[in-house]
């Protein structure tokens, strides 16, 4: 199938690209065909975010979004930021000392999955073809190293690699230009980094693992529009950075989550257990007690910021959104930045077509548009935010960020860089203390498998494992020996287990059917031996209202 533009990923970046392409094509009387591929069973099925949504990009993209019933229903009414000092103690930071990017006046508490479902409807109304259940498994690159599109994954292949009765070969989707908008740690994006050396001149990308639950709570405890952010306990007990959130949506629901920075050093840290422990803090527990947990999920977050941005253009393609790492860590937001990056890509491509471009070019105009946009300005002004936290921790780093953002507007003449790689910072197990996590109580905290059940994750079991190992010996000979197999703990879905085989030998068992597609294993594996690939189309979580 041939299109003018093929877009990989139906998240905020990909859908905004598609919408803007068709808007501009209509305005300029251009014939422009656009398709969007989505690996989830439906648009929004794999979308997971807090989420407090800044409407700046949406105001530009669809100014009448309110009349079109966009699902932005709960305006932020109150902001609270805390340091959790102990399991039962907290210090509320006065608004005056909260870094300005963390103020949320004018923003909305949303289900980002529902926002994407709505954006997909707007795209389809404009003539975009949206194909859920079709993961882009490979890249088409010609002999001149020009990206010419993607190939979807084969369907109906057994674990042994044999064609089953329902076998369907993948399809080539050829585009004059291809937009990669896969989200954090895109598996094709990772290959493009290597192929075109996109990150050769940038700092390493840094990541966090966000784990989230959606709860129905008592009406008398519900405060629509209340936004709570914070840091400290329990992560600070192990010298780990991260933060938490609790947002009051509509319909007596709250979303609660913990983000664990993946630059942690103790291999015994279990982000899932840290999250379950965190919910028992009295400030959080007061809202959840008597409530009912309705959904669970997890997703890695690109949080390296400005200095980790790669080159985003290559012959025939542009990388946008969290695939490129455009999230603004200072705001704890990436949707509006992802949308803007896609809109700029659309404007670049339409400008090229209007000049008679036949495709396959290196669209350097995108770089100029990006550098002249509010997106660049915003990311540059918060360039030191993450590095300050990594370098000095939440207290001193937070103080620096307050000074930089509130007094100098992000223009403090200081440059902080973080050249470390998250997976390289994990220490030998013999140099770290084991962590004994409390058992779940079944009311506030829960076991892992019951949580995975709430994610509605499903994969066809008789298919090749999409979590591949470069060397089958490494999990035991290296990861278990030196790090006590940390994949057993950093995975928030119980995918990896060390078991005893029939001959009494230890071996790694991969429960791929549990996979939430969070990409943490691809990021944090200390040996970089795990490679995440796309499973059969439609597999993975099916998040409702997340």
Short mmCIF file of C-alpha atoms in Angstrom, two decimals, residues 51-509:
data_model
loop_
_atom_site.label_atom_id
_atom_site.label_comp_id
_atom_site.label_asym_id
_atom_site.label_seq_id
_atom_site.Cartn_x
_atom_site.Cartn_y
_atom_site.Cartn_z
CA UNK A 51 -2.23 12.74 33.14
CA UNK A 52 -2.34 16.48 33.61
CA UNK A 53 -2.77 17.88 30.12
CA UNK A 54 -1.60 21.30 28.96
CA UNK A 55 -3.85 22.38 26.05
CA UNK A 56 -1.39 24.74 24.36
CA UNK A 57 -0.74 22.53 21.32
CA UNK A 58 -4.37 21.41 21.14
CA UNK A 59 -5.48 25.06 21.07
CA UNK A 60 -3.35 25.48 17.94
CA UNK A 61 -4.32 22.19 16.33
CA UNK A 62 -8.08 22.20 16.94
CA UNK A 63 -9.10 25.61 18.33
CA UNK A 64 -12.76 24.56 18.69
CA UNK A 65 -11.95 21.39 20.64
CA UNK A 66 -14.50 22.27 23.32
CA UNK A 67 -17.33 22.46 20.78
CA UNK A 68 -16.13 19.12 19.39
CA UNK A 69 -16.44 17.49 22.82
CA UNK A 70 -12.80 16.76 23.46
CA UNK A 71 -12.55 14.71 26.68
CA UNK A 72 -10.97 17.48 28.74
CA UNK A 73 -13.61 17.53 31.44
CA UNK A 74 -11.80 18.33 34.69
CA UNK A 75 -9.90 21.59 34.99
CA UNK A 76 -7.13 21.70 37.57
CA UNK A 77 -8.49 23.57 40.56
CA UNK A 78 -5.86 23.04 43.23
CA UNK A 79 -2.13 22.19 43.20
CA UNK A 80 -0.32 20.59 46.13
CA UNK A 81 3.34 19.52 46.22
CA UNK A 82 4.88 17.49 49.06
CA UNK A 83 8.08 16.03 50.36
CA UNK A 84 7.32 12.71 52.04
CA UNK A 85 9.93 12.60 54.79
CA UNK A 86 8.86 9.37 56.52
CA UNK A 87 6.24 6.63 56.11
CA UNK A 88 3.79 8.78 58.06
CA UNK A 89 5.19 12.29 57.68
CA UNK A 90 4.97 14.86 54.90
CA UNK A 91 5.99 18.46 54.34
CA UNK A 92 3.85 20.58 52.05
CA UNK A 93 5.92 22.94 49.93
CA UNK A 94 4.47 26.46 49.86
CA UNK A 95 3.32 27.50 46.39
CA UNK A 96 5.86 30.30 46.42
CA UNK A 97 8.71 27.76 46.42
CA UNK A 98 7.32 25.35 43.85
CA UNK A 99 9.13 25.65 40.49
CA UNK A 100 6.86 27.54 38.10
CA UNK A 101 6.70 24.74 35.46
CA UNK A 102 4.94 22.57 38.05
CA UNK A 103 2.06 25.03 38.44
CA UNK A 104 -0.99 23.67 36.62
CA UNK A 105 -3.44 26.54 36.39
CA UNK A 106 -5.21 26.31 33.03
CA UNK A 107 -4.48 22.59 32.61
CA UNK A 108 -6.82 19.59 32.70
CA UNK A 109 -6.81 16.18 34.35
CA UNK A 110 -7.53 13.67 31.59
CA UNK A 111 -7.41 10.09 30.45
CA UNK A 112 -4.79 10.40 27.72
CA UNK A 113 -6.10 7.19 26.18
CA UNK A 114 -9.50 8.83 25.73
CA UNK A 115 -7.88 11.98 24.34
CA UNK A 116 -6.12 9.83 21.72
CA UNK A 117 -9.37 8.03 20.86
CA UNK A 118 -10.94 11.43 20.26
CA UNK A 119 -7.95 12.64 18.22
CA UNK A 120 -8.24 9.52 16.05
CA UNK A 121 -11.87 10.41 15.33
CA UNK A 122 -10.82 13.91 14.26
CA UNK A 123 -8.12 12.43 12.02
CA UNK A 124 -10.51 10.01 10.35
CA UNK A 125 -13.00 12.79 9.70
CA UNK A 126 -10.23 14.56 7.78
CA UNK A 127 -9.56 11.50 5.64
CA UNK A 128 -6.73 9.79 7.53
CA UNK A 129 -6.63 5.98 7.44
CA UNK A 130 -6.10 4.69 11.00
CA UNK A 131 -5.14 1.01 11.32
CA UNK A 132 -5.21 -0.35 14.90
CA UNK A 133 -3.86 -3.85 15.49
CA UNK A 134 -1.08 -3.43 12.92
CA UNK A 135 2.37 -3.08 14.52
CA UNK A 136 5.21 -1.77 12.37
CA UNK A 137 7.73 -4.57 12.70
CA UNK A 138 10.43 -3.50 10.26
CA UNK A 139 11.71 -0.48 8.33
CA UNK A 140 12.01 -0.26 4.56
CA UNK A 141 15.36 1.34 3.74
CA UNK A 142 16.54 1.42 0.12
CA UNK A 143 20.06 1.06 -1.25
CA UNK A 144 20.60 4.81 -0.89
CA UNK A 145 19.83 4.63 2.85
CA UNK A 146 16.51 6.42 2.38
CA UNK A 147 13.57 5.38 4.58
CA UNK A 148 10.73 4.32 2.29
CA UNK A 149 8.15 3.08 4.79
CA UNK A 150 7.57 0.15 7.12
CA UNK A 151 6.46 -3.47 7.11
CA UNK A 152 3.75 -4.71 9.47
CA UNK A 153 4.28 -7.89 11.46
CA UNK A 154 3.30 -11.33 10.21
CA UNK A 155 0.17 -12.85 11.73
CA UNK A 156 -0.38 -16.53 12.49
CA UNK A 157 3.18 -17.69 13.19
CA UNK A 158 3.75 -20.38 15.83
CA UNK A 159 6.30 -20.32 18.65
CA UNK A 160 8.57 -22.48 16.50
CA UNK A 161 8.32 -20.00 13.62
CA UNK A 162 6.01 -22.11 11.47
CA UNK A 163 3.06 -20.73 9.52
CA UNK A 164 -0.29 -21.65 11.09
CA UNK A 165 -3.61 -22.05 9.29
CA UNK A 166 -4.44 -18.39 9.86
CA UNK A 167 -1.09 -17.10 8.61
CA UNK A 168 -1.03 -13.67 6.98
CA UNK A 169 2.19 -12.11 5.79
CA UNK A 170 3.07 -8.58 6.86
CA UNK A 171 2.24 -5.74 4.53
CA UNK A 172 4.56 -3.10 3.12
CA UNK A 173 3.31 0.44 3.68
CA UNK A 174 5.39 2.62 1.41
CA UNK A 175 5.49 6.35 2.04
CA UNK A 176 7.16 9.32 0.46
CA UNK A 177 7.84 10.23 4.07
CA UNK A 178 7.59 8.17 7.26
CA UNK A 179 6.94 9.62 10.71
CA UNK A 180 8.12 7.60 13.69
CA UNK A 181 5.92 8.40 16.71
CA UNK A 182 6.20 5.16 18.68
CA UNK A 183 6.52 6.69 22.14
CA UNK A 184 9.29 6.11 24.66
CA UNK A 185 12.01 3.65 23.56
CA UNK A 186 10.41 2.88 20.23
CA UNK A 187 11.83 -0.38 18.92
CA UNK A 188 12.18 1.01 15.38
CA UNK A 189 13.45 4.30 16.73
CA UNK A 190 16.22 2.46 18.56
CA UNK A 191 17.35 0.95 15.26
CA UNK A 192 17.21 4.33 13.54
CA UNK A 193 19.44 5.82 16.24
CA UNK A 194 22.07 3.22 15.36
CA UNK A 195 21.60 3.30 11.60
CA UNK A 196 21.79 7.08 11.20
CA UNK A 197 23.77 7.91 14.38
CA UNK A 198 20.97 10.20 15.47
CA UNK A 199 22.18 10.42 19.06
CA UNK A 200 25.89 10.69 18.31
CA UNK A 201 26.12 14.29 19.54
CA UNK A 202 23.52 14.16 22.32
CA UNK A 203 23.68 13.02 25.94
CA UNK A 204 22.35 9.54 26.71
CA UNK A 205 18.59 9.38 27.10
CA UNK A 206 17.38 8.93 30.68
CA UNK A 207 14.25 7.13 31.72
CA UNK A 208 11.76 6.62 34.49
CA UNK A 209 9.26 3.82 35.04
CA UNK A 210 5.76 5.12 35.69
CA UNK A 211 3.34 2.75 37.42
CA UNK A 212 -0.28 3.84 37.69
CA UNK A 213 -3.60 2.68 39.11
CA UNK A 214 -7.08 4.03 38.55
CA UNK A 215 -9.44 3.96 41.55
CA UNK A 216 -13.11 4.58 42.24
CA UNK A 217 -13.28 6.37 45.59
CA UNK A 218 -16.00 7.56 47.94
CA UNK A 219 -17.86 10.66 46.82
CA UNK A 220 -17.15 12.39 50.14
CA UNK A 221 -13.40 12.03 49.55
CA UNK A 222 -13.47 13.10 45.93
CA UNK A 223 -12.13 16.57 45.08
CA UNK A 224 -12.42 17.10 41.31
CA UNK A 225 -9.48 19.09 40.00
CA UNK A 226 -7.10 18.38 42.90
CA UNK A 227 -3.53 17.66 41.72
CA UNK A 228 -0.99 16.24 44.16
CA UNK A 229 2.68 15.81 43.27
CA UNK A 230 5.63 14.94 45.43
CA UNK A 231 8.86 13.11 46.08
CA UNK A 232 10.79 11.56 48.93
CA UNK A 233 9.66 8.44 50.79
CA UNK A 234 9.83 5.56 50.03
CA UNK A 235 12.37 5.96 47.22
CA UNK A 236 14.69 8.19 49.23
CA UNK A 237 15.37 5.36 51.69
CA UNK A 238 17.50 3.68 49.03
CA UNK A 239 18.92 6.85 47.50
CA UNK A 240 16.62 6.49 44.49
CA UNK A 241 15.10 9.45 42.67
CA UNK A 242 11.54 9.70 41.47
CA UNK A 243 8.19 11.21 42.29
CA UNK A 244 4.52 10.49 42.77
CA UNK A 245 1.15 11.85 41.73
CA UNK A 246 -2.50 11.62 42.68
CA UNK A 247 -5.08 13.31 40.43
CA UNK A 248 -8.82 13.67 41.05
CA UNK A 249 -10.66 13.16 37.76
CA UNK A 250 -14.42 13.22 37.14
CA UNK A 251 -16.88 10.48 38.19
CA UNK A 252 -15.37 9.93 41.65
CA UNK A 253 -12.14 8.57 40.19
CA UNK A 254 -8.51 9.23 41.02
CA UNK A 255 -5.34 8.16 39.27
CA UNK A 256 -2.38 7.42 41.51
CA UNK A 257 1.15 6.61 40.45
CA UNK A 258 4.84 6.47 41.23
CA UNK A 259 7.68 7.26 38.84
CA UNK A 260 10.98 5.54 39.65
CA UNK A 261 14.02 6.93 37.89
CA UNK A 262 15.77 4.07 36.11
CA UNK A 263 19.23 5.34 37.05
CA UNK A 264 18.93 3.59 40.41
CA UNK A 265 21.93 1.56 41.60
CA UNK A 266 20.60 -1.07 44.04
CA UNK A 267 19.63 -4.19 42.03
CA UNK A 268 17.20 -5.23 44.75
CA UNK A 269 14.91 -2.26 44.15
CA UNK A 270 11.47 -3.29 42.96
CA UNK A 271 9.54 -0.30 41.54
CA UNK A 272 6.22 -2.17 41.76
CA UNK A 273 6.71 -2.90 45.46
CA UNK A 274 7.86 0.68 46.08
CA UNK A 275 4.59 1.85 44.53
CA UNK A 276 2.48 -0.48 46.68
CA UNK A 277 4.33 0.72 49.76
CA UNK A 278 3.95 4.38 48.81
CA UNK A 279 0.14 4.12 48.75
CA UNK A 280 0.13 3.42 52.49
CA UNK A 281 1.36 6.93 53.30
CA UNK A 282 -1.51 8.58 55.23
CA UNK A 283 -1.79 11.46 52.77
CA UNK A 284 -2.47 9.03 49.92
CA UNK A 285 -4.26 6.33 51.87
CA UNK A 286 -6.92 8.76 53.09
CA UNK A 287 -8.32 8.95 49.57
CA UNK A 288 -7.98 5.28 48.65
CA UNK A 289 -9.39 3.69 51.81
CA UNK A 290 -12.79 2.19 51.08
CA UNK A 291 -12.26 2.63 47.35
CA UNK A 292 -11.98 0.10 44.55
CA UNK A 293 -9.03 -0.32 42.20
CA UNK A 294 -10.27 -0.61 38.61
CA UNK A 295 -7.17 -0.57 36.39
CA UNK A 296 -3.40 -0.95 36.49
CA UNK A 297 -0.60 -0.25 34.05
CA UNK A 298 3.01 0.81 33.56
CA UNK A 299 5.09 2.65 30.98
CA UNK A 300 8.64 3.90 30.67
CA UNK A 301 9.14 7.66 30.32
CA UNK A 302 11.84 9.48 28.33
CA UNK A 303 13.05 12.20 30.68
CA UNK A 304 16.53 13.18 29.55
CA UNK A 305 15.31 16.52 28.26
CA UNK A 306 16.98 19.05 25.99
CA UNK A 307 20.54 17.71 25.99
CA UNK A 308 19.32 14.18 25.22
CA UNK A 309 17.42 15.21 22.11
CA UNK A 310 18.74 13.35 19.04
CA UNK A 311 18.82 14.47 15.45
CA UNK A 312 15.20 14.02 14.44
CA UNK A 313 15.53 13.93 10.66
CA UNK A 314 16.96 11.30 8.37
CA UNK A 315 16.49 10.77 4.62
CA UNK A 316 12.79 10.13 4.10
CA UNK A 317 11.75 10.25 7.76
CA UNK A 318 11.23 12.36 10.87
CA UNK A 319 11.14 11.19 14.50
CA UNK A 320 8.69 12.98 16.81
CA UNK A 321 7.31 12.94 20.33
CA UNK A 322 8.62 10.65 23.05
CA UNK A 323 10.33 8.52 20.41
CA UNK A 324 12.72 11.48 20.23
CA UNK A 325 12.42 12.34 23.93
CA UNK A 326 10.51 15.64 23.80
CA UNK A 327 8.92 15.28 27.25
CA UNK A 328 9.39 18.30 29.53
CA UNK A 329 10.55 16.77 32.81
CA UNK A 330 10.23 20.09 34.62
CA UNK A 331 6.49 20.11 33.94
CA UNK A 332 6.10 16.32 34.24
CA UNK A 333 4.29 16.56 30.91
CA UNK A 334 4.97 15.29 27.42
CA UNK A 335 1.65 15.29 25.57
CA UNK A 336 1.62 18.92 24.46
CA UNK A 337 5.28 18.79 23.46
CA UNK A 338 4.75 15.54 21.54
CA UNK A 339 1.79 17.08 19.72
CA UNK A 340 3.74 20.18 18.78
CA UNK A 341 6.68 18.18 17.46
CA UNK A 342 4.28 16.26 15.20
CA UNK A 343 2.58 19.44 14.01
CA UNK A 344 5.96 20.90 13.05
CA UNK A 345 6.75 17.73 11.11
CA UNK A 346 3.45 18.02 9.24
CA UNK A 347 4.12 21.65 8.35
CA UNK A 348 7.60 20.76 7.10
CA UNK A 349 6.32 17.96 4.88
CA UNK A 350 3.48 20.00 3.39
CA UNK A 351 5.90 22.86 2.65
CA UNK A 352 8.13 20.36 0.84
CA UNK A 353 5.28 18.87 -1.19
CA UNK A 354 4.03 22.35 -2.12
CA UNK A 355 7.48 23.01 -3.62
CA UNK A 356 7.28 19.87 -5.76
CA UNK A 357 9.19 17.51 -3.47
CA UNK A 358 8.69 13.87 -4.53
CA UNK A 359 9.76 12.45 -1.18
CA UNK A 360 12.80 10.78 0.32
CA UNK A 361 14.68 13.99 1.15
CA UNK A 362 16.49 15.03 4.32
CA UNK A 363 14.02 17.60 5.64
CA UNK A 364 16.40 19.96 7.39
CA UNK A 365 13.67 22.62 7.43
CA UNK A 366 12.19 20.67 10.32
CA UNK A 367 15.22 21.49 12.43
CA UNK A 368 14.78 25.20 11.73
CA UNK A 369 11.07 25.06 12.52
CA UNK A 370 11.78 23.18 15.74
CA UNK A 371 14.47 25.63 16.84
CA UNK A 372 12.20 28.63 16.19
CA UNK A 373 9.20 27.17 18.04
CA UNK A 374 7.91 27.50 21.59
CA UNK A 375 8.70 23.79 21.95
CA UNK A 376 12.43 24.45 21.68
CA UNK A 377 12.16 27.43 23.99
CA UNK A 378 10.29 25.38 26.60
CA UNK A 379 12.70 22.45 26.52
CA UNK A 380 15.74 24.70 26.59
CA UNK A 381 14.49 26.66 29.59
CA UNK A 382 14.17 23.41 31.57
CA UNK A 383 17.41 21.90 30.25
CA UNK A 384 19.04 21.61 33.70
CA UNK A 385 16.02 20.31 35.59
CA UNK A 386 16.62 16.57 35.37
CA UNK A 387 20.39 16.75 35.68
CA UNK A 388 20.07 18.79 38.87
CA UNK A 389 17.88 16.10 40.43
CA UNK A 390 20.24 13.34 39.27
CA UNK A 391 23.30 15.21 40.52
CA UNK A 392 22.08 16.53 43.86
CA UNK A 393 18.86 14.68 44.67
CA UNK A 394 15.36 16.09 45.23
CA UNK A 395 16.25 18.49 48.03
CA UNK A 396 19.32 20.37 46.77
CA UNK A 397 18.36 19.70 43.15
CA UNK A 398 14.85 20.94 43.84
CA UNK A 399 16.24 24.08 45.40
CA UNK A 400 18.41 24.71 42.35
CA UNK A 401 15.43 24.23 40.05
CA UNK A 402 13.32 26.64 42.10
CA UNK A 403 16.04 29.27 41.75
CA UNK A 404 16.56 28.57 38.05
CA UNK A 405 12.88 28.54 37.09
CA UNK A 406 11.32 31.09 39.43
CA UNK A 407 14.10 33.68 39.64
CA UNK A 408 15.86 33.31 36.31
CA UNK A 409 13.08 31.92 34.10
CA UNK A 410 15.24 28.98 33.04
CA UNK A 411 18.06 31.28 31.94
CA UNK A 412 20.50 30.70 34.79
CA UNK A 413 23.95 30.69 33.11
CA UNK A 414 24.73 27.16 34.21
CA UNK A 415 24.93 23.99 32.15
CA UNK A 416 24.38 20.65 33.89
CA UNK A 417 24.92 17.50 31.84
CA UNK A 418 24.38 13.85 32.71
CA UNK A 419 26.55 11.60 30.54
CA UNK A 420 25.77 8.40 32.45
CA UNK A 421 23.64 5.59 31.04
CA UNK A 422 20.87 4.28 33.26
CA UNK A 423 21.69 0.60 32.78
CA UNK A 424 25.35 1.12 33.66
CA UNK A 425 24.65 2.52 37.12
CA UNK A 426 23.38 -0.69 38.69
CA UNK A 427 25.81 -2.09 41.29
CA UNK A 428 26.99 -5.56 42.16
CA UNK A 429 24.52 -7.35 44.43
CA UNK A 430 27.26 -7.93 47.04
CA UNK A 431 27.67 -4.16 47.42
CA UNK A 432 23.99 -3.52 48.16
CA UNK A 433 21.51 -4.31 50.90
CA UNK A 434 18.55 -6.54 50.15
CA UNK A 435 15.14 -4.94 50.57
CA UNK A 436 12.34 -6.70 52.41
CA UNK A 437 9.03 -5.43 51.13
CA UNK A 438 5.84 -5.83 53.19
CA UNK A 439 3.14 -8.23 52.05
CA UNK A 440 0.13 -6.61 50.35
CA UNK A 441 -2.96 -6.12 52.46
CA UNK A 442 -5.46 -6.58 49.59
CA UNK A 443 -7.07 -3.22 50.35
CA UNK A 444 -4.46 -0.57 49.53
CA UNK A 445 -1.61 -2.74 48.25
CA UNK A 446 -1.91 -5.79 46.02
CA UNK A 447 0.07 -8.69 44.58
CA UNK A 448 1.58 -8.33 41.13
CA UNK A 449 -0.46 -10.89 39.21
CA UNK A 450 -3.79 -9.44 40.33
CA UNK A 451 -2.52 -6.09 39.08
CA UNK A 452 -1.54 -7.49 35.68
CA UNK A 453 -5.04 -8.96 35.43
CA UNK A 454 -6.49 -5.44 35.75
CA UNK A 455 -4.44 -4.28 32.76
CA UNK A 456 -6.46 -6.66 30.50
CA UNK A 457 -3.18 -7.74 28.93
CA UNK A 458 -3.47 -10.49 26.37
CA UNK A 459 -1.15 -12.04 23.80
CA UNK A 460 -1.69 -14.98 21.49
CA UNK A 461 0.35 -17.63 23.34
CA UNK A 462 1.38 -19.65 20.28
CA UNK A 463 3.58 -17.02 18.68
CA UNK A 464 7.32 -16.26 18.70
CA UNK A 465 8.46 -14.61 21.92
CA UNK A 466 8.75 -10.86 21.35
CA UNK A 467 11.27 -10.50 24.19
CA UNK A 468 14.45 -11.80 22.64
CA UNK A 469 17.88 -12.43 24.13
CA UNK A 470 21.10 -11.70 22.29
CA UNK A 471 22.81 -14.41 24.35
CA UNK A 472 20.79 -17.04 26.20
CA UNK A 473 23.59 -17.59 28.72
CA UNK A 474 23.81 -14.01 29.98
CA UNK A 475 20.72 -14.04 32.28
CA UNK A 476 22.30 -16.69 34.53
CA UNK A 477 26.04 -16.30 33.93
CA UNK A 478 26.01 -12.51 34.34
CA UNK A 479 22.71 -11.02 35.52
CA UNK A 480 21.97 -13.60 38.21
CA UNK A 481 25.59 -13.99 39.26
CA UNK A 482 26.37 -10.31 39.69
CA UNK A 483 23.01 -8.55 40.06
CA UNK A 484 20.66 -11.27 41.40
CA UNK A 485 18.68 -11.14 38.13
CA UNK A 486 17.19 -7.64 38.52
CA UNK A 487 14.79 -8.27 35.61
CA UNK A 488 12.71 -10.22 38.13
CA UNK A 489 12.11 -6.95 39.99
CA UNK A 490 12.24 -4.04 37.55
CA UNK A 491 9.60 -5.61 35.29
CA UNK A 492 6.18 -4.41 36.54
CA UNK A 493 4.35 -7.42 35.08
CA UNK A 494 6.19 -10.53 36.30
CA UNK A 495 7.50 -11.35 32.83
CA UNK A 496 10.90 -12.59 34.00
CA UNK A 497 11.44 -15.43 36.48
CA UNK A 498 14.49 -17.45 37.44
CA UNK A 499 13.34 -21.06 37.80
CA UNK A 500 15.02 -24.43 38.35
CA UNK A 501 14.96 -26.59 35.26
CA UNK A 502 14.41 -30.33 34.99
CA UNK A 503 18.11 -31.03 35.46
CA UNK A 504 18.37 -28.78 38.51
CA UNK A 505 19.96 -25.90 36.64
CA UNK A 506 18.82 -22.30 37.03
CA UNK A 507 17.31 -20.71 33.95
CA UNK A 508 15.38 -17.61 32.97
CA UNK A 509 11.72 -18.10 32.14
#
